[in-house]
Short mmCIF file of C-alpha atoms in Angstrom, two decimals:
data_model
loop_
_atom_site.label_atom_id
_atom_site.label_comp_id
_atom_site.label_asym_id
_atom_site.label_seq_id
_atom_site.Cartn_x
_atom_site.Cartn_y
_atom_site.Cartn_z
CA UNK A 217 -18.75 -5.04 12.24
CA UNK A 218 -15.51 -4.69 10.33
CA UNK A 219 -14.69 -1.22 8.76
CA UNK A 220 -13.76 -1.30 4.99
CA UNK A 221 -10.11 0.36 4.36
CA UNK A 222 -10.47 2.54 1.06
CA UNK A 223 -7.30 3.93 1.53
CA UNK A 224 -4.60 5.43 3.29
CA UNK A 225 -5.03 9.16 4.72
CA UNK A 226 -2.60 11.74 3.90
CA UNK A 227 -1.82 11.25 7.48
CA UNK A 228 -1.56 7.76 7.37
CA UNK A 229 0.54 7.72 4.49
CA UNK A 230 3.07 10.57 6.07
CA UNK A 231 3.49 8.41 8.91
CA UNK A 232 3.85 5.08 6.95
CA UNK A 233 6.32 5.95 4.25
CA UNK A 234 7.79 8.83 6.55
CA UNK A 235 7.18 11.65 3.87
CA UNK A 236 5.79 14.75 5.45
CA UNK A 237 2.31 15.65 4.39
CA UNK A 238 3.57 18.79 3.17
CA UNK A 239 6.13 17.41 0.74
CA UNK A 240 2.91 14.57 -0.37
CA UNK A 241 0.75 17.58 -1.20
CA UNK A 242 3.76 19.43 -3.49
CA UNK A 243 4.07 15.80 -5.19
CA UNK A 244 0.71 15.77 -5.76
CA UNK A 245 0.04 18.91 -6.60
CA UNK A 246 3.47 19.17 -9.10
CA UNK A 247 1.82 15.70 -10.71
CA UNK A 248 4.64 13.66 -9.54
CA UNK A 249 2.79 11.16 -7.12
CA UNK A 250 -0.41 11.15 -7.04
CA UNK A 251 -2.81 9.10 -5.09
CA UNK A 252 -4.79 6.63 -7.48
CA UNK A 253 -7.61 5.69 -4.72
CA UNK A 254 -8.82 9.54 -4.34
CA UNK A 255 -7.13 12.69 -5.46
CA UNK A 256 -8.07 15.99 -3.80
CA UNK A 257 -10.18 18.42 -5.31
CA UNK A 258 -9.82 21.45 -3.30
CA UNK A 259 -9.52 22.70 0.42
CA UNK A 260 -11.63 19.98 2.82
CA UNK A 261 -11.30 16.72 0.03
CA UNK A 262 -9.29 14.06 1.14
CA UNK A 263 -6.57 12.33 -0.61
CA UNK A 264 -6.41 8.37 -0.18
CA UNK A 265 -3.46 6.56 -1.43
CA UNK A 266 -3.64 3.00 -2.39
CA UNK A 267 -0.79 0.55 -0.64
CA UNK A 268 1.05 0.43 -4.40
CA UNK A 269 0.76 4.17 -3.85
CA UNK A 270 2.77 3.71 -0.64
CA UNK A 271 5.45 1.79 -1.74
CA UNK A 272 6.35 4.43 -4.40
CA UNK A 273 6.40 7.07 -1.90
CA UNK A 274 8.65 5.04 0.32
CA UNK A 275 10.83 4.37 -2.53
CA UNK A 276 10.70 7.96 -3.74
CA UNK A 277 11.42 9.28 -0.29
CA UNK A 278 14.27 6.52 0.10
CA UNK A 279 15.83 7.38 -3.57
CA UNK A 280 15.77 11.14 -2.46
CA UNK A 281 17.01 10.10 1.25
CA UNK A 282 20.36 8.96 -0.79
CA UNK A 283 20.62 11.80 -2.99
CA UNK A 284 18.56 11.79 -5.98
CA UNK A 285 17.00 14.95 -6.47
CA UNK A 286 13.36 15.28 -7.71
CA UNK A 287 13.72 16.19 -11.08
CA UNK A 288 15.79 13.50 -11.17
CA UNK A 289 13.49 11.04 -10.08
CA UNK A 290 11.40 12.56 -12.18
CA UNK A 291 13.63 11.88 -15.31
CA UNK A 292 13.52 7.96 -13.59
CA UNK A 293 9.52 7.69 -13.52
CA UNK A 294 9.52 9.17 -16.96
CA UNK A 295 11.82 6.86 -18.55
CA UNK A 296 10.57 3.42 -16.55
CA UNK A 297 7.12 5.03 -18.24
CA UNK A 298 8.56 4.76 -21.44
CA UNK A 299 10.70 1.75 -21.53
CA UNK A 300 8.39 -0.39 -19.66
CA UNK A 301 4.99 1.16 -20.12
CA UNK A 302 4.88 0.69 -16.11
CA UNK A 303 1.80 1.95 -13.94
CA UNK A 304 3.44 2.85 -11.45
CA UNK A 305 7.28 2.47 -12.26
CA UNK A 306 8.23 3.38 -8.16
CA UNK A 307 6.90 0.62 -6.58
CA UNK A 308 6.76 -2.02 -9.63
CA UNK A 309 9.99 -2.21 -11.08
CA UNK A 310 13.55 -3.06 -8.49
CA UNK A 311 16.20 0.02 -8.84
CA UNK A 312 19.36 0.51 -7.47
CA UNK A 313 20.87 4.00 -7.04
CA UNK A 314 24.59 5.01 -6.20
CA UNK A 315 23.77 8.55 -4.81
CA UNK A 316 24.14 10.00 -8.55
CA UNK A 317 22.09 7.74 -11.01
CA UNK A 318 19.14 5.87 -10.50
CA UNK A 319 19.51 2.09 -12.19
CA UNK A 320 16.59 0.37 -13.50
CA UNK A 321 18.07 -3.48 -12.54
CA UNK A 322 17.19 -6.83 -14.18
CA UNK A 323 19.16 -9.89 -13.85
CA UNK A 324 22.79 -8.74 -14.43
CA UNK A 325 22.47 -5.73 -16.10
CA UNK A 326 21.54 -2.17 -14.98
CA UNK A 327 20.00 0.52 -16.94
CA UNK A 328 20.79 4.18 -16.07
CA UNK A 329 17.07 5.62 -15.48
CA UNK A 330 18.84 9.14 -15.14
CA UNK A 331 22.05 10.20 -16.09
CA UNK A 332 22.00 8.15 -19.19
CA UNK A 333 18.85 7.00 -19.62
CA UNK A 334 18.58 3.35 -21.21
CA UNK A 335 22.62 2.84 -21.30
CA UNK A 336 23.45 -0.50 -19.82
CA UNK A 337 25.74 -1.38 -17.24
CA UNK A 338 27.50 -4.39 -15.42
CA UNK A 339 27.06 -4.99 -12.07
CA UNK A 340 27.18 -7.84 -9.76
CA UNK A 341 24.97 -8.17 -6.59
CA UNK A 342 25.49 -10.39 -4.05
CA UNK A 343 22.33 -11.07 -2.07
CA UNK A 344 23.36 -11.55 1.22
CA UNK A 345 20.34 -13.35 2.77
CA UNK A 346 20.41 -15.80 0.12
CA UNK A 347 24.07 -16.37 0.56
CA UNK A 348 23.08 -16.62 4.47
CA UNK A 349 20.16 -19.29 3.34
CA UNK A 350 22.38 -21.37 1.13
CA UNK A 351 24.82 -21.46 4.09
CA UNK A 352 22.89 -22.37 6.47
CA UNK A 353 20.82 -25.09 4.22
CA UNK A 354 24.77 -26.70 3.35
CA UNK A 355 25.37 -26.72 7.07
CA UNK A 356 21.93 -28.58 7.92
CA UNK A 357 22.88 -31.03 5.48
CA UNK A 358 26.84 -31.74 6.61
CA UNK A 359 25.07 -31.92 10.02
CA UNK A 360 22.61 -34.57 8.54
CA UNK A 361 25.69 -36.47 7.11
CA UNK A 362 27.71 -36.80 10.40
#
């Protein structure tokens, strides 16, 4: 018989995203993230994160890995809420952070999330895999041609 996952255990979750259990309870407790599949409700109640729930954390825990401090990802999750009406604005929507602002990115444009929430900025990305793709595709084909 195959067991039914509801969710992922605080434990689980720690060990997935690599955020200690103790810093998940102060986000959940402070209201920052929260699990959506079960909250806690006092000592001996499990929490159970969903896997949208654990790709926020990982981002979160990534973001503050680089320096972004948690009111300032709080000031990000705020504004994404705002500007976007997002769910879950950590694991739905692609940022970029430089160690001092967190970027909200779409296409060719950046929007500080942070520092200056909703001013736009230039930037170019190169996305190296799909430069390493292309290259290797154009190869294949002079190859072909020989």
């Amino acid at each position: 018989m195959a067991v039914r996952l509801e969710g992922f255990s605080t434990s689980h979750a720690s060990r997935l995203t690599g955020v200690n259990p103790k810093t998940l309870h102060y986000w959940d407790h402070s209201a920052f993230l929260s699990p959506s599949v079960q909250v806690a409700h006092g000592t001996g109640t499990r929490r159970l994160y969903s896997f949208r729930d654990l790709v926020a954390l990982r981002t979160a825990h990534e973001l503050r890995q680089r320096g972004i401090s948690l009111q300032g990802l709080r000031k990000v999750v705020d504004f994404i809420r705002r500007a976007d009406e997002a769910e879950q604005p950590l694991s739905e929507r692609y940022l970029v952070t430089d160690g001092h602002d967190v970027f909200l990115y779409a296409g060719s444009t950046a929007i500080s999330a942070m520092r200056h929430p909703g001013q736009g900025y230039f930037m170019v990305v190169v996305d190296i895999g799909r430069v390493a793709e292309e290259l290797t595709s154009q190869q294949r084909g002079l190859a072909n041609a020989r």
